[in-house]
XYZ file of C-alpha atoms in Angstrom:
776
model
C -3.900 -10.501 -9.505
C -5.897 -7.428 -10.004
C -5.142 -4.104 -8.359
C -7.722 -1.335 -8.670
C -7.892 2.061 -7.089
C -11.461 3.419 -7.284
C -12.661 6.747 -5.991
C -16.352 6.592 -5.273
C -19.056 5.848 -2.800
C -19.937 2.538 -4.429
C -22.804 0.384 -3.139
C -20.622 -2.596 -2.235
C -17.906 -3.389 0.293
C -15.412 -0.581 0.432
C -13.175 1.537 2.607
C -14.057 5.214 2.554
C -11.940 8.048 3.948
C -13.453 11.486 3.478
C -15.126 10.430 0.227
C -12.103 8.453 -0.946
C -12.612 4.774 -1.624
C -9.588 2.534 -2.075
C -10.388 -0.945 -3.302
C -7.672 -3.557 -3.637
C -8.600 -6.694 -5.534
C -5.913 -9.357 -5.299
C -5.923 -12.193 -7.818
C -9.455 -11.303 -8.815
C -10.832 -11.495 -5.261
C -13.266 -8.632 -5.411
C -16.220 -7.442 -3.403
C -19.843 -6.973 -4.154
C -20.931 -10.345 -5.541
C -24.094 -12.180 -4.516
C -23.387 -15.548 -2.867
C -24.783 -18.501 -4.824
C -26.915 -21.131 -3.173
C -25.498 -24.579 -2.456
C -26.340 -26.982 -5.273
C -26.596 -30.736 -5.123
C -28.696 -31.491 -8.222
C -27.024 -32.264 -11.570
C -26.396 -29.199 -13.692
C -26.969 -28.610 -17.391
C -24.093 -29.058 -19.779
C -21.294 -26.558 -19.205
C -20.694 -23.597 -21.421
C -17.148 -22.561 -22.253
C -16.997 -19.256 -24.071
C -13.825 -17.768 -25.505
C -13.629 -14.003 -25.018
C -11.873 -11.701 -27.474
C -8.460 -10.451 -26.501
C -8.120 -6.759 -25.808
C -6.662 -4.901 -28.760
C -3.242 -3.387 -28.461
C -3.277 0.361 -27.878
C -0.318 0.814 -30.183
C -1.397 1.609 -33.718
C 2.049 1.321 -35.287
C 4.062 -1.925 -35.618
C 6.343 -2.513 -32.649
C 10.056 -3.197 -32.910
C 11.074 -6.813 -32.223
C 14.747 -6.495 -33.085
C 17.460 -7.079 -30.503
C 14.974 -8.867 -28.239
C 17.601 -11.303 -26.963
C 20.762 -10.202 -25.238
C 22.245 -13.689 -25.690
C 21.326 -16.918 -27.557
C 20.545 -18.715 -24.296
C 17.666 -16.334 -23.623
C 16.089 -17.133 -26.991
C 16.311 -20.868 -26.291
C 14.697 -20.484 -22.861
C 11.808 -18.398 -24.192
C 11.186 -20.777 -27.082
C 11.254 -23.807 -24.792
C 8.868 -22.242 -22.264
C 6.387 -21.386 -25.014
C 6.481 -24.868 -26.470
C 5.957 -26.443 -23.057
C 2.955 -24.219 -22.367
C 1.277 -25.478 -25.556
C 2.325 -29.094 -25.039
C 2.474 -30.213 -21.401
C -0.005 -28.282 -19.253
C -2.733 -28.883 -21.835
C -2.601 -32.599 -21.068
C -4.271 -31.923 -17.705
C -7.905 -33.078 -17.724
C -8.637 -32.626 -14.018
C -6.992 -31.316 -10.911
C -8.085 -31.093 -7.313
C -6.352 -28.780 -4.877
C -6.870 -27.040 -1.554
C -6.476 -23.288 -1.934
C -6.002 -20.797 0.880
C -5.950 -17.048 0.439
C -5.471 -14.037 2.672
C -5.154 -10.338 2.045
C -4.548 -7.153 3.987
C -5.163 -3.520 3.088
C -4.018 -0.872 5.533
C -3.187 2.768 5.918
C 0.178 4.044 7.101
C 0.250 6.821 9.677
C 2.738 8.284 12.108
C 1.101 7.082 15.333
C 0.179 3.598 14.157
C -0.651 1.700 10.999
C -4.275 0.663 10.621
C -6.043 -2.201 8.885
C -8.697 -1.051 6.442
C -9.593 -4.557 5.308
C -8.434 -8.078 6.030
C -9.789 -11.354 4.732
C -9.085 -15.082 4.668
C -10.606 -17.748 2.422
C -10.119 -21.511 2.021
C -11.725 -23.883 -0.493
C -11.320 -27.261 -2.157
C -11.211 -26.841 -5.943
C -12.038 -29.433 -8.606
C -11.281 -28.198 -12.120
C -12.390 -30.309 -15.115
C -11.533 -29.570 -18.713
C -14.637 -28.711 -20.716
C -16.971 -29.432 -17.808
C -18.545 -27.630 -14.882
C -16.111 -27.295 -11.999
C -16.788 -27.816 -8.300
C -15.822 -25.609 -5.364
C -16.401 -26.480 -1.716
C -15.862 -23.530 0.617
C -13.961 -24.637 3.736
C -13.836 -21.314 5.564
C -14.137 -17.569 5.062
C -14.000 -14.368 7.085
C -13.266 -10.681 6.707
C -12.720 -7.668 8.955
C -12.818 -3.891 8.584
C -11.379 -2.654 11.906
C -11.744 1.031 11.041
C -15.512 0.733 10.566
C -16.779 -2.474 12.233
C -16.077 -4.661 15.246
C -15.325 -8.361 14.963
C -15.260 -10.679 11.959
C -17.947 -11.128 9.323
C -18.760 -13.596 6.574
C -17.834 -12.067 3.201
C -20.606 -11.180 0.827
C -20.271 -12.907 -2.523
C -18.287 -15.744 -0.979
C -19.075 -18.112 -3.854
C -17.845 -15.695 -6.499
C -14.638 -15.153 -4.553
C -14.084 -18.885 -4.102
C -14.218 -19.773 -7.816
C -11.462 -17.243 -8.486
C -9.085 -19.399 -6.466
C -9.027 -21.794 -9.435
C -6.593 -21.405 -12.328
C -6.598 -22.597 -15.918
C -3.551 -24.797 -16.670
C -3.673 -23.696 -20.320
C -2.945 -20.087 -19.399
C -1.207 -20.615 -16.109
C 1.483 -17.958 -16.169
C -0.514 -14.835 -16.891
C -3.708 -15.853 -15.094
C -1.792 -15.829 -11.808
C -0.895 -12.144 -12.011
C -3.739 -10.467 -13.875
C -4.080 -6.708 -13.423
C -7.707 -6.146 -14.252
C -7.820 -8.503 -17.209
C -10.521 -10.746 -15.845
C -14.200 -10.085 -16.090
C -13.997 -7.089 -18.383
C -16.495 -8.116 -21.024
C -18.842 -5.589 -22.567
C -21.725 -6.544 -20.299
C -19.679 -5.735 -17.200
C -18.522 -2.490 -18.775
C -22.154 -1.539 -19.406
C -23.096 -2.461 -15.832
C -20.267 -0.327 -14.478
C -21.334 2.551 -16.696
C -24.869 2.331 -15.298
C -23.500 2.248 -11.742
C -21.356 5.302 -12.410
C -24.039 7.323 -14.219
C -24.369 10.568 -12.351
C -21.531 9.600 -9.993
C -18.800 12.239 -10.101
C -16.417 10.510 -7.687
C -15.676 7.122 -9.270
C -13.123 5.863 -11.753
C -13.234 2.525 -13.566
C -9.833 0.844 -13.861
C -8.930 -2.121 -16.054
C -5.291 -2.703 -16.963
C -4.277 -6.029 -18.510
C -0.556 -6.940 -18.406
C 1.306 -8.189 -21.437
C 2.453 -11.759 -20.853
C 6.258 -11.967 -21.288
C 5.922 -15.570 -22.542
C 3.141 -14.923 -25.070
C 3.885 -15.121 -28.803
C 4.939 -11.706 -30.058
C 6.029 -10.486 -26.637
C 9.459 -9.659 -28.113
C 7.870 -6.408 -29.274
C 7.433 -5.409 -25.641
C 10.338 -7.080 -23.838
C 13.996 -7.925 -24.104
C 15.393 -11.101 -22.552
C 18.684 -12.027 -20.905
C 19.730 -15.396 -19.498
C 21.330 -15.382 -16.076
C 22.834 -17.605 -13.432
C 21.963 -21.249 -12.791
C 20.584 -22.641 -9.525
C 20.641 -26.327 -8.607
C 17.692 -27.652 -6.586
C 17.656 -31.088 -4.935
C 14.259 -32.822 -4.757
C 13.184 -35.074 -1.835
C 13.836 -38.200 -3.956
C 17.435 -37.117 -4.537
C 16.985 -35.902 -8.106
C 18.542 -32.575 -9.058
C 17.052 -29.802 -11.158
C 18.961 -27.018 -12.905
C 17.010 -23.770 -12.956
C 18.194 -21.043 -15.334
C 17.246 -17.441 -14.732
C 15.558 -15.553 -17.579
C 15.531 -11.794 -17.023
C 12.525 -9.867 -18.353
C 13.458 -6.331 -19.480
C 10.561 -4.087 -20.574
C 11.194 -1.965 -23.645
C 9.027 0.883 -22.344
C 7.992 2.321 -18.972
C 4.355 1.215 -19.008
C 2.348 -0.084 -16.089
C 1.026 -2.993 -18.172
C 4.568 -4.247 -18.771
C 6.347 -6.321 -16.130
C 9.977 -6.487 -15.053
C 11.832 -9.203 -13.194
C 12.956 -12.794 -13.668
C 11.673 -16.293 -14.354
C 13.541 -19.440 -13.289
C 13.095 -22.155 -15.907
C 13.890 -25.856 -15.579
C 16.706 -26.571 -18.039
C 15.307 -30.020 -18.948
C 11.530 -29.543 -19.104
C 11.418 -25.750 -19.657
C 8.761 -25.471 -16.973
C 8.675 -22.220 -15.011
C 9.642 -23.057 -11.420
C 9.566 -19.531 -10.012
C 8.725 -15.997 -11.084
C 9.618 -12.716 -9.378
C 8.074 -9.712 -11.089
C 7.015 -6.126 -10.652
C 5.601 -3.560 -13.046
C 7.782 -1.505 -15.367
C 6.660 1.630 -13.552
C 4.156 2.543 -10.831
C 0.482 2.900 -11.656
C -0.550 6.524 -12.190
C -4.268 7.262 -12.278
C -3.940 10.195 -14.658
C -1.778 8.261 -17.124
C -3.276 4.788 -16.978
C -7.039 5.378 -16.880
C -8.917 6.125 -20.077
C -11.978 7.513 -18.286
C -12.315 11.211 -17.611
C -11.126 11.709 -14.044
C -13.733 13.541 -11.933
C -12.748 16.867 -10.427
C -13.313 15.549 -6.918
C -10.724 12.847 -7.561
C -8.254 15.349 -8.985
C -8.389 17.396 -5.794
C -6.566 14.607 -3.956
C -3.507 15.164 -6.134
C -1.444 12.418 -7.745
C -2.793 8.904 -7.102
C -0.195 6.212 -7.663
C 0.383 2.577 -6.762
C 3.723 0.772 -6.672
C 3.846 -3.008 -6.957
C 6.807 -3.994 -4.800
C 6.744 -7.607 -5.933
C 4.615 -10.377 -7.375
C 6.150 -13.790 -6.861
C 4.865 -17.215 -7.833
C 6.574 -20.391 -6.650
C 5.740 -23.683 -8.349
C 5.807 -27.297 -7.211
C 6.710 -30.214 -9.472
C 3.535 -32.295 -9.139
C 3.812 -36.039 -9.790
C 7.197 -35.366 -11.366
C 5.592 -33.864 -14.463
C 3.671 -30.611 -14.018
C 4.918 -27.333 -12.593
C 1.825 -26.034 -10.769
C 1.592 -23.054 -8.392
C 2.420 -23.600 -4.732
C 2.570 -20.008 -3.472
C 1.558 -16.615 -4.848
C 2.453 -13.429 -2.970
C 2.005 -9.770 -3.823
C 3.007 -6.600 -1.999
C 1.970 -3.135 -3.169
C 1.508 0.346 -1.761
C -0.661 3.183 -3.039
C -0.098 6.877 -2.397
C -3.126 9.140 -2.555
C -1.964 12.710 -2.992
C -1.243 14.300 0.361
C -2.963 11.491 2.247
C -1.268 8.526 3.885
C 0.106 5.513 2.033
C -2.156 2.492 1.569
C -0.206 -0.807 1.672
C -1.783 -3.983 0.283
C -0.476 -7.518 0.764
C -1.824 -10.738 -0.665
C -0.866 -14.406 -0.341
C -2.394 -17.548 -1.803
C -1.190 -21.115 -1.330
C -2.076 -24.415 -3.036
C -1.602 -27.846 -1.476
C -2.743 -31.481 -1.711
C -2.742 -31.698 -5.498
C -4.452 -34.533 -7.379
C -3.947 -34.456 -11.159
C -5.375 -36.593 -13.970
C -4.098 -36.142 -17.512
C -4.341 -37.372 -21.086
C -1.477 -38.699 -23.121
C -1.788 -35.911 -25.716
C -2.381 -32.181 -25.270
C -5.987 -30.993 -25.506
C -6.792 -28.305 -28.034
C -7.449 -24.918 -26.485
C -10.789 -23.317 -27.496
C -10.674 -21.082 -30.547
C -12.352 -17.694 -30.342
C -15.558 -17.599 -32.401
C -16.904 -14.314 -31.060
C -16.598 -11.028 -32.805
C -15.038 -8.313 -30.733
C -17.507 -6.812 -28.190
C -20.051 -9.640 -28.914
C -20.987 -10.926 -25.467
C -24.228 -12.786 -26.194
C -22.681 -16.165 -25.367
C -21.193 -14.832 -22.148
C -24.575 -13.448 -21.126
C -26.141 -16.803 -21.928
C -23.563 -18.558 -19.729
C -24.393 -16.276 -16.818
C -28.159 -16.668 -17.255
C -27.970 -20.458 -17.468
C -25.621 -20.652 -14.486
C -27.847 -18.409 -12.381
C -30.908 -20.511 -13.213
C -29.031 -23.635 -12.090
C -27.762 -22.014 -8.888
C -24.225 -21.915 -10.247
C -21.589 -19.280 -10.905
C -20.364 -18.285 -14.367
C -16.879 -16.829 -14.131
C -15.261 -15.147 -17.142
C -11.514 -14.593 -17.221
C -8.553 -15.040 -19.526
C -10.536 -15.256 -22.778
C -13.132 -17.787 -21.659
C -16.099 -18.343 -19.378
C -16.607 -21.353 -17.129
C -19.441 -22.532 -14.927
C -18.950 -23.696 -11.356
C -21.038 -25.510 -8.768
C -20.312 -23.878 -5.416
C -21.041 -25.504 -2.075
C -21.234 -23.062 0.827
C -22.002 -24.655 4.228
C -24.937 -23.095 6.044
C -23.086 -23.066 9.392
C -21.759 -19.500 9.436
C -19.948 -19.925 12.744
C -18.053 -22.942 11.402
C -16.932 -20.982 8.333
C -15.666 -18.090 10.443
C -13.703 -20.342 12.815
C -12.616 -23.017 10.335
C -9.184 -24.524 11.082
C -8.583 -24.564 7.311
C -8.312 -20.775 7.264
C -4.803 -19.300 7.275
C -3.907 -16.857 10.070
C -4.470 -13.161 9.307
C -1.770 -11.666 7.130
C -1.337 -8.765 9.539
C -0.549 -11.155 12.408
C 3.019 -11.245 13.619
C 5.066 -14.112 12.199
C 2.251 -15.383 9.954
C 3.620 -14.507 6.521
C 4.476 -17.367 4.202
C 7.547 -15.491 2.969
C 10.360 -15.187 5.502
C 12.447 -12.060 5.930
C 15.329 -13.697 4.062
C 13.032 -14.558 1.152
C 11.773 -10.975 0.960
C 15.383 -9.751 0.916
C 16.032 -12.207 -1.915
C 13.123 -10.713 -3.858
C 14.570 -7.256 -3.259
C 17.911 -8.308 -4.724
C 16.195 -9.666 -7.835
C 13.963 -6.642 -8.422
C 16.430 -3.866 -7.528
C 18.320 -3.080 -10.751
C 22.079 -2.801 -10.629
C 23.669 0.539 -11.451
C 25.597 -1.341 -14.133
C 22.275 -1.978 -15.904
C 21.247 1.658 -16.346
C 21.394 1.035 -20.091
C 18.313 -1.187 -19.764
C 16.224 1.870 -18.843
C 15.336 5.248 -20.273
C 14.964 8.363 -18.095
C 11.380 9.564 -17.677
C 10.360 13.048 -16.511
C 7.209 13.932 -14.564
C 6.255 17.369 -13.232
C 3.861 18.935 -10.727
C 3.061 22.647 -10.634
C 0.948 24.159 -7.849
C -0.865 20.881 -7.228
C -2.471 20.130 -3.878
C 0.726 18.480 -2.670
C 2.671 21.604 -3.637
C 0.519 23.964 -1.546
C 0.831 24.668 2.173
C -0.021 27.445 4.616
C 1.685 28.709 7.789
C 2.346 31.972 9.590
C 5.880 32.332 8.186
C 5.340 31.762 4.457
C 1.630 32.465 4.234
C 0.474 30.552 1.184
C 3.500 28.671 -0.168
C 3.333 27.507 -3.792
C 5.702 24.909 -5.194
C 6.677 23.115 -8.384
C 8.405 19.754 -8.638
C 10.135 17.673 -11.296
C 11.021 13.982 -10.945
C 13.210 11.865 -13.205
C 13.013 8.073 -12.896
C 15.948 6.176 -14.388
C 16.070 2.526 -13.470
C 17.286 2.183 -9.880
C 17.780 5.950 -9.540
C 15.272 8.712 -8.907
C 16.163 12.394 -9.179
C 13.977 15.220 -7.941
C 14.003 19.007 -7.864
C 11.545 21.218 -6.010
C 11.199 24.984 -5.845
C 8.702 27.004 -3.827
C 8.065 30.519 -2.618
C 5.872 31.930 0.121
C 3.594 34.803 -0.794
C 4.049 36.340 2.677
C 7.816 36.089 3.271
C 8.826 35.954 -0.431
C 11.747 33.735 0.527
C 12.583 31.166 -2.164
C 13.101 27.551 -1.205
C 14.792 24.906 -3.302
C 15.692 21.245 -2.894
C 17.526 18.907 -5.281
C 18.033 15.225 -4.561
C 19.013 11.852 -5.969
C 17.775 8.609 -4.456
C 18.232 4.898 -4.815
C 15.255 2.814 -3.784
C 15.141 -0.914 -3.182
C 12.058 -2.913 -2.316
C 12.680 -2.273 1.382
C 14.518 1.052 1.774
C 15.045 4.417 0.143
C 18.387 6.227 0.475
C 18.588 9.840 -0.706
C 21.266 12.539 -1.005
C 19.944 16.103 -1.198
C 20.915 19.756 -1.047
C 18.357 22.281 0.152
C 17.314 25.709 1.327
C 14.023 25.258 3.147
C 11.810 26.169 6.068
C 12.203 23.590 8.863
C 10.283 22.882 12.073
C 11.828 22.592 15.535
C 10.113 19.187 15.860
C 10.291 17.284 12.531
C 7.790 14.687 13.794
C 5.053 17.296 14.368
C 3.915 17.218 10.687
C 4.067 21.003 10.537
C 3.832 21.032 6.723
C 1.047 18.458 6.351
C -2.439 19.109 5.058
C -3.883 19.039 8.578
C -1.511 21.732 9.847
C -2.204 23.927 6.815
C -5.978 23.657 7.254
C -5.699 24.434 10.965
C -3.659 27.545 10.203
C -5.901 28.783 7.405
C -9.280 28.001 8.966
C -8.711 28.181 12.728
C -5.657 30.411 13.041
C -3.767 27.562 14.751
C -0.124 27.229 13.704
C 1.333 25.097 16.500
C 4.901 24.711 15.196
C 8.076 26.754 15.617
C 10.323 27.312 12.595
C 13.827 28.144 11.382
C 15.393 28.267 7.937
C 17.994 25.649 7.029
C 20.488 25.627 4.157
C 22.684 22.577 3.671
C 22.900 18.952 2.564
C 21.712 15.629 3.962
C 21.921 11.883 3.426
C 18.861 9.981 4.626
C 17.637 6.393 4.700
C 14.155 5.241 5.597
C 11.878 2.239 4.994
C 9.669 2.280 1.911
C 6.729 0.892 3.900
C 6.023 0.343 7.566
C 6.685 -2.902 9.394
C 7.105 -4.471 12.800
C 10.655 -3.152 12.961
C 11.343 0.302 11.577
C 14.448 2.455 11.587
C 15.574 5.606 9.814
C 18.695 7.759 9.951
C 19.831 11.195 8.777
C 23.351 12.596 8.328
C 23.415 16.339 7.674
C 25.333 19.596 7.646
C 23.466 22.902 7.493
C 23.281 26.569 8.431
C 20.306 27.468 10.626
C 18.869 30.944 11.216
C 15.730 32.530 12.634
C 12.547 33.437 10.761
C 9.613 35.666 11.712
C 5.839 35.766 11.449
C 4.777 37.362 8.168
C 0.994 37.021 8.027
C -2.119 37.205 10.168
C -4.511 36.086 7.439
C -6.892 33.371 8.619
C -10.625 32.824 8.845
C -10.089 33.058 12.599
C -9.680 36.827 12.199
C -13.474 36.971 12.215
C -13.325 36.467 15.998
C -9.654 37.129 16.849
C -7.645 40.169 15.730
C -4.216 38.452 15.751
C -4.668 34.680 15.600
C -0.992 33.872 14.977
C 1.618 34.303 17.703
C 5.194 35.374 17.005
C 7.705 32.731 15.948
C 10.165 31.735 18.658
C 13.575 33.044 17.551
C 16.015 30.264 16.666
C 19.754 30.615 17.314
C 21.999 31.198 14.309
C 24.179 28.118 13.973
C 26.320 26.047 11.641
C 25.639 22.434 12.569
C 26.567 18.911 11.474
C 24.885 15.901 12.968
C 23.554 12.350 12.837
C 20.099 11.220 13.957
C 18.602 7.732 14.323
C 15.058 6.554 15.098
C 14.071 2.975 15.898
C 10.691 1.421 16.754
C 9.156 -2.017 17.294
C 5.454 -2.916 17.187
C 3.828 -5.956 18.766
C 0.289 -7.014 17.854
C -2.109 -5.163 15.592
C -5.729 -4.266 14.895
C -6.772 -7.927 14.883
C -4.844 -8.795 18.051
C -6.165 -8.359 21.623
C -3.689 -5.502 22.105
C -0.987 -3.601 20.245
C 2.165 -2.267 21.845
C 4.795 -0.010 20.281
C 8.102 1.095 21.763
C 10.641 3.361 20.146
C 13.587 5.644 20.638
C 15.267 8.514 18.856
C 18.786 9.849 19.375
C 20.683 12.699 17.745
C 24.138 14.207 18.092
C 25.270 17.547 16.651
C 28.496 19.517 16.532
C 29.446 22.945 15.230
C 28.362 26.238 16.768
C 26.601 24.156 19.425
C 27.802 20.724 20.568
C 25.014 18.693 22.088
C 23.088 15.469 22.037
C 19.512 14.580 22.779
C 17.415 11.455 23.017
C 13.914 10.318 23.806
C 11.948 7.094 24.276
C 8.237 6.431 23.952
C 5.711 3.629 24.459
C 2.124 3.227 23.239
C -0.440 0.636 24.316
C -3.770 0.159 22.572
C -6.537 -2.277 23.499
C -9.117 -2.076 20.691
C -11.732 -4.151 22.497
C -11.624 -4.262 26.304
C -15.187 -5.461 26.648
C -17.418 -2.636 25.372
C -14.559 -0.126 25.516
C -11.326 0.722 23.709
C -8.339 2.024 25.682
C -5.145 3.816 24.637
C -2.180 4.832 26.805
C 0.945 6.728 25.736
C 4.054 7.967 27.479
C 7.323 9.599 26.415
C 10.383 11.156 28.024
C 13.542 12.804 26.735
C 16.618 14.748 27.778
C 19.640 16.561 26.361
C 23.367 16.922 26.995
C 25.728 19.794 26.220
C 24.959 23.327 25.078
C 21.566 23.170 23.368
C 20.281 25.893 20.980
C 16.689 27.085 21.110
C 15.746 24.897 18.146
C 17.187 21.812 19.876
C 15.086 22.038 23.053
C 12.052 19.881 23.875
C 8.655 21.606 23.660
C 5.205 20.719 25.004
C 1.774 22.048 24.085
C -0.604 21.315 21.232
C -2.516 18.241 20.006
C 0.594 16.087 19.506
C 1.849 16.534 23.095
C -0.542 18.134 25.639
C -3.958 19.156 24.334
C -5.708 22.228 25.669
C -2.567 24.395 25.462
C -1.064 26.443 22.612
C 1.571 24.701 20.528
C 5.142 24.707 21.885
C 4.015 26.664 24.958
C 6.941 25.557 27.170
C 10.411 24.404 26.171
C 13.536 23.276 28.020
C 16.277 20.625 28.237
C 14.175 17.655 29.408
C 10.543 16.545 29.396
C 8.057 13.834 30.134
C 4.453 13.519 29.032
C 1.588 11.037 29.302
C -1.928 10.662 27.964
C -4.860 8.281 28.409
C -7.971 7.782 26.293
C -11.101 5.647 26.629
C -13.975 5.228 24.176
C -16.688 2.848 23.086
C -15.298 0.039 20.930
C -17.189 1.201 17.840
C -14.443 2.401 15.480
C -16.503 4.027 12.716
C -17.606 6.956 14.902
C -17.343 7.374 18.668
C -16.870 9.807 21.532
C -13.547 9.727 23.378
C -12.706 10.882 26.893
C -9.059 11.839 27.399
C -6.557 13.456 29.734
C -3.001 14.693 29.077
C -0.175 15.688 31.423
C 3.348 16.951 30.827
C 6.439 18.492 32.410
C 9.358 20.291 30.786
C 12.332 21.816 32.583
C 16.081 21.639 33.337
C 17.574 18.171 32.922
C 18.942 18.196 36.476
C 15.591 19.100 38.076
C 13.071 16.449 37.033
C 9.627 16.735 38.631
C 6.582 14.462 38.690
C 4.078 17.255 39.318
C 3.014 18.349 35.796
C 2.662 22.081 35.098
C 0.545 21.183 32.064
C -2.610 19.159 32.751
C -5.746 18.881 30.634
C -8.886 16.825 30.050
C -11.531 16.786 27.380
C -13.866 15.005 25.014
C -13.354 14.213 21.356
C -15.180 12.874 18.317
C -13.275 10.108 16.517
C -13.954 8.820 13.020
C -12.549 5.751 11.255
C -10.633 4.505 14.285
C -8.952 7.838 14.912
C -7.944 8.684 11.357
C -9.925 11.916 11.787
C -10.270 13.487 15.213
C -11.985 16.604 16.628
C -11.183 17.430 20.286
C -12.487 19.910 22.823
C -9.870 20.183 25.607
C -9.741 22.159 28.845
C -6.381 23.302 30.240
C -6.660 22.668 33.990
C -3.499 24.565 34.988
C -2.366 28.028 33.980
C -2.797 29.270 31.378
C -6.295 27.755 31.638
C -8.859 27.821 28.872
C -10.668 25.815 26.197
C -9.245 24.778 22.841
C -10.675 22.983 19.830
C -8.275 20.892 17.730
C -8.923 19.149 14.413
C -6.198 16.707 13.393
C -5.438 13.335 11.815
C -4.083 10.062 13.212
C -5.151 9.874 16.859
C -4.702 6.918 19.202
C -8.468 6.209 19.254
């Protein structure tokens, strides 16, 4: 698989958010290729061109001592290498049906969105030393944030040939990270594309195969437990676990386990991740443009790459399922999850009695004349020349002319974002988590690594209490543990803030213990310290939140990525006290003398408490409707003893004929003696638009909103209306004191939203709000 994060306005298929383009290529399935024509005539003789291996970046000899924790590990590695050179190279031909699907999204508070989704199915015929054949059975793609409906992918033929694999280099070719198609010609083409472009970055990172000769310089190996598998014919297989331990924290090194058949030494299963997350500034050789640097740290974490193999005809271990899950974080912007699955079925294999000799490289490094010749000859014959894993191969590709049949083909797998459609069950994902989450007893396998941030974009924020707040942060990664320390100070209040924490993160959840002295918001879900809130305060003089200062400790647990089910909890003890407004600086002072209102005074309190949030989502962007329900409860004791809870529901219909519709409702109440900072508040873009933030507050509330727009997600006008009531918990009313209506401009399916709202009940007036993550 190949994962790339590019920042550019490139001329091919892409997802762009405010100039940011995030491209995820899974298993070499990339955009921007021209589809070949269907070919029925005989083709010229095939060309198979070995490509030079990429040189190692390390200039000094690498240490290979102590590579094996136990003798069993050495025997497993030696046996797997010998099998690779002996058994799989007997394959002369295989035919297989391949199905692939991928999903790239963006995580947000209101709802997760699909940036790109695609499905592909093809029948592959691979022949050793000859031109291969690919028959496309079905293909489709969607970009719900920019386009309606499904489309036929561009470059469908080029994508289809990448479903094939080379049995000679089976292991590494199934989880390539940018190793394919990186010959000098492509590098020159990319350089031409990027000439004068100050927003793009070229990424090519090839992993080091843990089974390759000489890999002991990069990995250590440990044998593990044994698993017995019973085949349908009654035979039993003993699979021995071989743990892969990287010697260094490098993105091009992998970590995880292989399960190897004790008799044949074939790899039956692999569960891997990278030795550390991808970091754009550390892992890209190109100069990073200034525009890209303004987004802050750009990282990608590979949660897992798993390959399951099937024993075909009782002899060959060939891939049955490949799955990858990753998530990218782009500075202060939302996370970008990417999931990929590919399956192989209906194998037919023909083989020779003796292994076939693998091609020997005859090209000097950076000499790509033969590769160019392969591509020219293939193009003249209406074929595709695909270069990957040190060789080039030509393919005849048959693409049916019936576009509608391709889009609706029954051979296509269901969308990966669809509920219940994943090939890996929840139990299997938990099993992967257990394999890839290091034990605390294995801390000796890792070395601590320090990273720092000083006054970066993520460390800056602006509000009426702190003014401009500048921070610095240090993170230490040590195997399963992550330690962090952050310090900041506001130029207006000159109050220092500090937070120190230690976390343990599995593939599914992150649990963290921290001590802190920090500025906190009355409503933690209001994103008061996000980039949108800071820009609103600095540019428009709109600081909608209320604040208090908290000093204490907390234990939290939350999911690493979003999902259908989501829950988080927080256990804390802290001292809370009031803060005040300390600045009036804003561009809004050009038309308003005092743009910032006073801060509502919080009650001084010593509190301990426990909070829990839970939500469930049905449907998604590619479903007829999506529905989310959730609840949040919290209990506190100390100076004030009280509890509070709320429930909410959201319904979205992305395509109700020519329109899109969104409805939302929420209600909450309290019990006991509630401090000012524990009340419910309404007013502002997150609750009732058209009114100042946190205008009214009391013990109970309800609110509702409705939106309707044209079903054109890239850019559209939205009509909306909000209503809300807040008051004593024993005096509920249906007549809302806050009522508004307005019109908004929505971009990228609500990722960016600009609203003009009119408050219809006192205090009446007009308000303009710019914010992120709207319903439509």
